Amino acid sequence: MESDRLQKLYIDFASVVFREGFLDNQYTQLQQLQDESEPKFVLQVGTLFLEDSGKLINGLRSILDQQDVDFEKLDACVRKLMGSSASIGARRVKNVCMAFHNSCKKGSKEGCLKCLQQVAQEYLLVKRKLETLFKLETQILAAGGSVPLLSQ
Amino acid sequence: MNWFIDAQIMEQKTGYLSDKSNLWLELLKKFSIKDWKNNLCNRLFGSKKVRGTWWRKLLLLWIIGWFLGSLWIFWFMNSQAVEKRREMLASMCDERARMLQDQFNVSMNHLQALAILISTFHHAKDPSAIDQITFARYAERTAFERPLTSGVAYAVKVLRSEREQFEKQQGWKIKRMDSTEQPPAREEDADLENRDEYAPVIFAQDTYRHVISFDMLTGKEDRENILRARESGKGVLTAPFRLLKSRRLGVILTYAVYKSELTSKATPAERIQAAIGYLGGIFDVEALVDKLLHQLACKHSMMVNVYDKTNPDEPIIMYGSNMTNVGLYHISTLNFGDPIRKHEMHCRFKQKSPLPWLAITTSIGTLVIALLVGYIFHATVSRIAKVEDDYRQMMELKGRAETADVAKSQFLATVSHEIRTPMNGVLGMLQMLMDTDLDITQEDYVRTAQASGKALVSLINEVLDQAKIESGKLELEAVPFDLRAVLDDILSLFYGKAQEKGLELAVYVSDQVPDVLVGDHGRIRQIITNLIGNSIKFTERGHIYLTVHIFEEVLNSLDKEVEVHSTDTLCGFPVANRRRSWESFKNFKLELPASDPSLLSTSSNHINLIISVEDTGVGIPLEAQSRVFTPFMQVGPSISRIHGGTGIGLSISKCLVGLMKGEIGFVSQPQIGSTFTFTVVLTRACTNSNEYKSSEFHGMIALVVDHRPARAKVTKYHLQRLGVNAILEIDPNQVLSRLTSGTSTINMVLVEKETWSKDSSIWPFIISKLKGNQLDIPKILLLANPTSSVKNNASSSMEYISTIITKPLRASMLQVSLRRAMGCGDGEHSRNGRLPQLSLRGLLHEKQILVVDDNIVNLRVAFGALKKYGAEVTCAESGKKAIGMLKPPHKFDACFMDIQMPEMDGFEATKRIREMEADINKQIECREVPVETFENVLHWHVPILAMTADVIQATHEECLRCGMDGYVSKPFEGEQLYREVTRFFKQPQKRIDNEVKC
């Protein structure tokens, strides 16, 4: 059956994503929040996260592009990104954010730039993963199956 | 040092005696003993060079001192010997002189007696009673009385006028005595004729008969003698001369014979007048002394000379040969009764004095001893110096080695770190490359590259760890953590690998282990991951079993453990060492008395955990077991080729365990398996937060059917974590009776897949029986290994099974599975199972909740979560907005506030809100404003819960200080939310009630 195949594909892909640490438990928690009343909750939150984070990263970049870096402002942005990535369960983004946060505290522009690069990279990666997951989810839903619950 | 001081005193003594005494006194002044000690100390720790010269000077002084000392000893002893010899010589000489003198005196006395005899019998009688023959015979017969005289003769005084008469009377002519005796010269009678008086010899001993008729006054010596004798009235001696006949040295003693008795006061003239004759005795000195010496035993050892020293410038030798003036001699004066004549006796030893061997040996011996002592001293000092030098050198080398080691570690750390950063880039890019459209070959390449990259990164991480540990930079964290959750995480990490190999993976944590411990969970995770990783690598079949106990528990159950049957293991395979085998157990027992009482009795806050990882793998070859913990050492070179890895993991684990004040050990039996066990000391946390204890399954009862008790224990452990009471049943045949006869309702039955398959036929019977009994049919859950293909085997009885739970069991997974299984059951059970969620729903249903967060994602998530529980959620993006919305009167029942927000953070916002509320409450109290304006609420206090990402104590306190009512961690977790909400929703209501009553 198409939906079975898709479900298997979905599980396989998700397990890889989890194993490689792109996403963590929080994502499954989000999934659990999704029910009949809000069938597209995860999709909504995920999209929101991706949009928001993209903006935040651009914001970070522009702050760091300036001659005099306002580390406090930078840190606030980083915290925001950290918070949202924690909410969605994007673990690797969150981890890099923590390093970024430390660099901010130290006031090392070099470290911040490095972290920004990593954040951007991780963001791109998790974006791709999430988009794939969402694509699969919609396909599963379209095929008449239900999105399997992910444990871990 | 004692000997040294003694030696110095000795030296001081000798030095004192020698002429070095001044120098020594100075030295002593310089270094009085006290100073000396200080000095010594200073020297010991002072610079080497100074010390060296000082010792050398002392040594030189010592040697010189003792050299002088031994010289003095020699001189002293030698002089004593010489003195003794001299004394001996003197006494011997004196003895001889005295004897000679005595004998001489005896002879003299006898001569005197003879003189008196003559005066009595020759002169006093007329005619004379003595003639030559009588005299000779008498003299001969009394010779023994005069041992020193060889002969005696008597001459009478004949005046010139009486000569002729006398000659006539005697019948011979007075003859002149010549120095040259033979032939007697008659021609010189003329001289004889001219003399006033004559002293012809009339009597003589037979041996000296030839002197009869000789005029004694003509002999030079005799004449002088006679003259002196008659003047003094005493015995008078001549100077020694050659005797006429024997040609030997002799002296003549002459006594004057007086006509009448004379007083002692008689003048010389009177004496001359009174003299009528002269008695002469010849002393053959040479013979006499010889005789005398013969009488004394040690004649041969001595040489005796007798001198006439009347003229001190020209001593006349009387006895003995001319002797050389060398060597020791002694002079004794001889008194022969003649005051004019002076005689001396010179004695000396015949042999030269022997070498003073005693003195020589003693002094040389002393010198040798002193030199030896000096040598020992020198050797000691130089040895000490050498050892010190070596030590210094060693210290220097050690320092260099240490710095080199540190440098190495730092280098490793730096390089590893520097490699890691670009590697992350490489890996990230590879990952991105993977996501692009690739054909199969390309994807394979990329995957290989990525795998290699990951391997490299993990290797670098390990090396970095090792380097960190070696350079002592690794510091352990002390954060509260849930050990069980950590272990679950680890299990899930290995889930894939275990599945691939078909291994059973299980964890068991003793219920005595506290829920929350304080320690470095990351490092514990690292150790366990390492051990399990190794186990998985080397295990092809069977199981890997991770157990955690606390120390006392293991000790108490030791006796029982021993008797555990060998097949009673997790998967039925024999286990290497039957859990904690004797060998590893012994280790702990050894460790126990040392660490245990101090750690456990003094502070109960410390928890000593024993964590072991048991596998049924190939085991470690016996010969390799000794170097298991050596870095980069693997069992064989082929291992890394087959299984990969660097062999650094166990070494790191050992270091980490050491840092956690624990020990690691293992037991391994080839082809059976290995068990690695380690202990760590952790702190008990004061908070208790088991996220699963308050789960919806709390109070439920489960029947676990498994024919392997060990495995059943694991299942029971996991169930208990969810608050489910588990009953174990080994025999499937007993299940029915258990289910029906038990007093309490059993909510679920968990059947091990293996047990199920073994007696699969019995299950349909049980189920039908249960159904027939119209009992609440408990849910039947199957516990299956991921490998055993569930569908094929169990298809026959699948319809009875609610859910298949795939092992390894983990709390979260079990919870989800149970929830799924129980959720689709009938109403009663579902209500039971969903209790917390429902209560949360009940609590939050239609509650007005304000969520404040600047992060729209967070806001959305919180919104979703709270909405799920039926709450009416309003969102606010900033603290300011929230203050505006929370200005009483408002409709909100609670507020969830993010702490970190730009412009105004959560703390600040809360403070403002609380101030605002206080203000209004005051107004209400004072009736300044009607209560109705504020919807009849007497006391405004909206529960504000902080949403924080980091749940640390400080933040918690900060929250309370600002007037918050609690906090929930972000992102939301159902259980925590429930707990907090129950606390803060029920309380305010009560408070309001109370206030209303008031």
CSV table of C-alpha atoms in Angstrom, one decimal, chain A residues 20 22 26 29-30 32-33 35 38 41 44-45 48-49 52 79-80 83-84 86-87 114 121 124-125 128-129 149 152, chain B residues 421 424 428-429 431-432 435 454 492 810 816 819-820 854-858 860-861 864-865 867-868 900 971-974:
chain,number,residue,atom,x,y,z
A,20,GLU,CA,21.8,12.3,13.8
A,22,PHE,CA,18.8,17.2,14.1
A,26,GLN,CA,10.6,17.9,21.7
A,29,GLN,CA,6.1,16.1,22.0
A,30,LEU,CA,4.9,18.6,19.4
A,32,GLN,CA,1.7,14.5,20.4
A,33,LEU,CA,0.0,17.9,20.7
A,35,ASP,CA,-4.8,16.1,17.2
A,38,GLU,CA,-5.3,21.0,15.1
A,41,PHE,CA,-0.1,21.9,14.3
A,44,GLN,CA,2.3,25.3,11.4
A,45,VAL,CA,4.9,25.5,14.2
A,48,LEU,CA,6.8,29.4,11.7
A,49,PHE,CA,10.1,28.3,13.1
A,52,ASP,CA,11.3,33.1,12.1
A,79,ARG,CA,18.6,33.6,22.8
A,80,LYS,CA,15.5,34.0,20.8
A,83,GLY,CA,14.4,29.4,22.5
A,84,SER,CA,12.6,28.7,19.3
A,86,ALA,CA,14.5,24.4,21.7
A,87,SER,CA,10.7,24.6,21.3
A,114,LYS,CA,32.2,31.1,13.2
A,121,GLN,CA,24.5,25.7,8.1
A,124,LEU,CA,19.8,24.9,6.4
A,125,LEU,CA,20.2,21.3,7.3
A,128,ARG,CA,15.8,20.5,4.6
A,129,LYS,CA,14.9,17.7,7.0
A,149,LEU,CA,3.9,8.7,16.0
A,152,GLN,CA,12.2,9.4,20.4
B,421,THR,CA,36.5,22.8,13.7
B,424,ASN,CA,32.6,20.0,11.3
B,428,GLY,CA,28.3,19.6,7.4
B,429,MET,CA,29.0,20.1,3.7
B,431,GLN,CA,25.6,16.3,4.8
B,432,MET,CA,24.4,19.0,2.6
B,435,ASP,CA,20.7,16.1,0.5
B,454,LYS,CA,32.7,10.9,11.6
B,492,SER,CA,18.3,4.0,22.5
B,810,ARG,CA,12.9,2.2,28.0
B,816,VAL,CA,4.0,5.4,24.9
B,819,ARG,CA,-0.6,4.4,26.7
B,820,ARG,CA,-1.5,3.3,23.2
B,854,ASP,CA,8.7,37.4,22.4
B,855,ASN,CA,9.5,34.3,20.4
B,856,ILE,CA,6.7,33.6,18.1
B,857,VAL,CA,7.6,30.0,17.7
B,858,ASN,CA,7.6,29.4,21.4
B,860,ARG,CA,2.9,29.1,19.0
B,861,VAL,CA,4.1,25.9,20.7
B,864,GLY,CA,-0.8,24.7,21.0
B,865,ALA,CA,0.1,22.8,24.1
B,867,LYS,CA,-5.0,24.7,24.0
B,868,LYS,CA,-4.7,20.9,23.8
B,900,GLN,CA,14.2,36.3,28.6
B,971,PRO,CA,9.4,23.6,26.0
B,972,PHE,CA,6.4,22.2,27.8
B,973,GLU,CA,6.2,18.8,29.2
B,974,GLY,CA,2.9,17.4,30.1
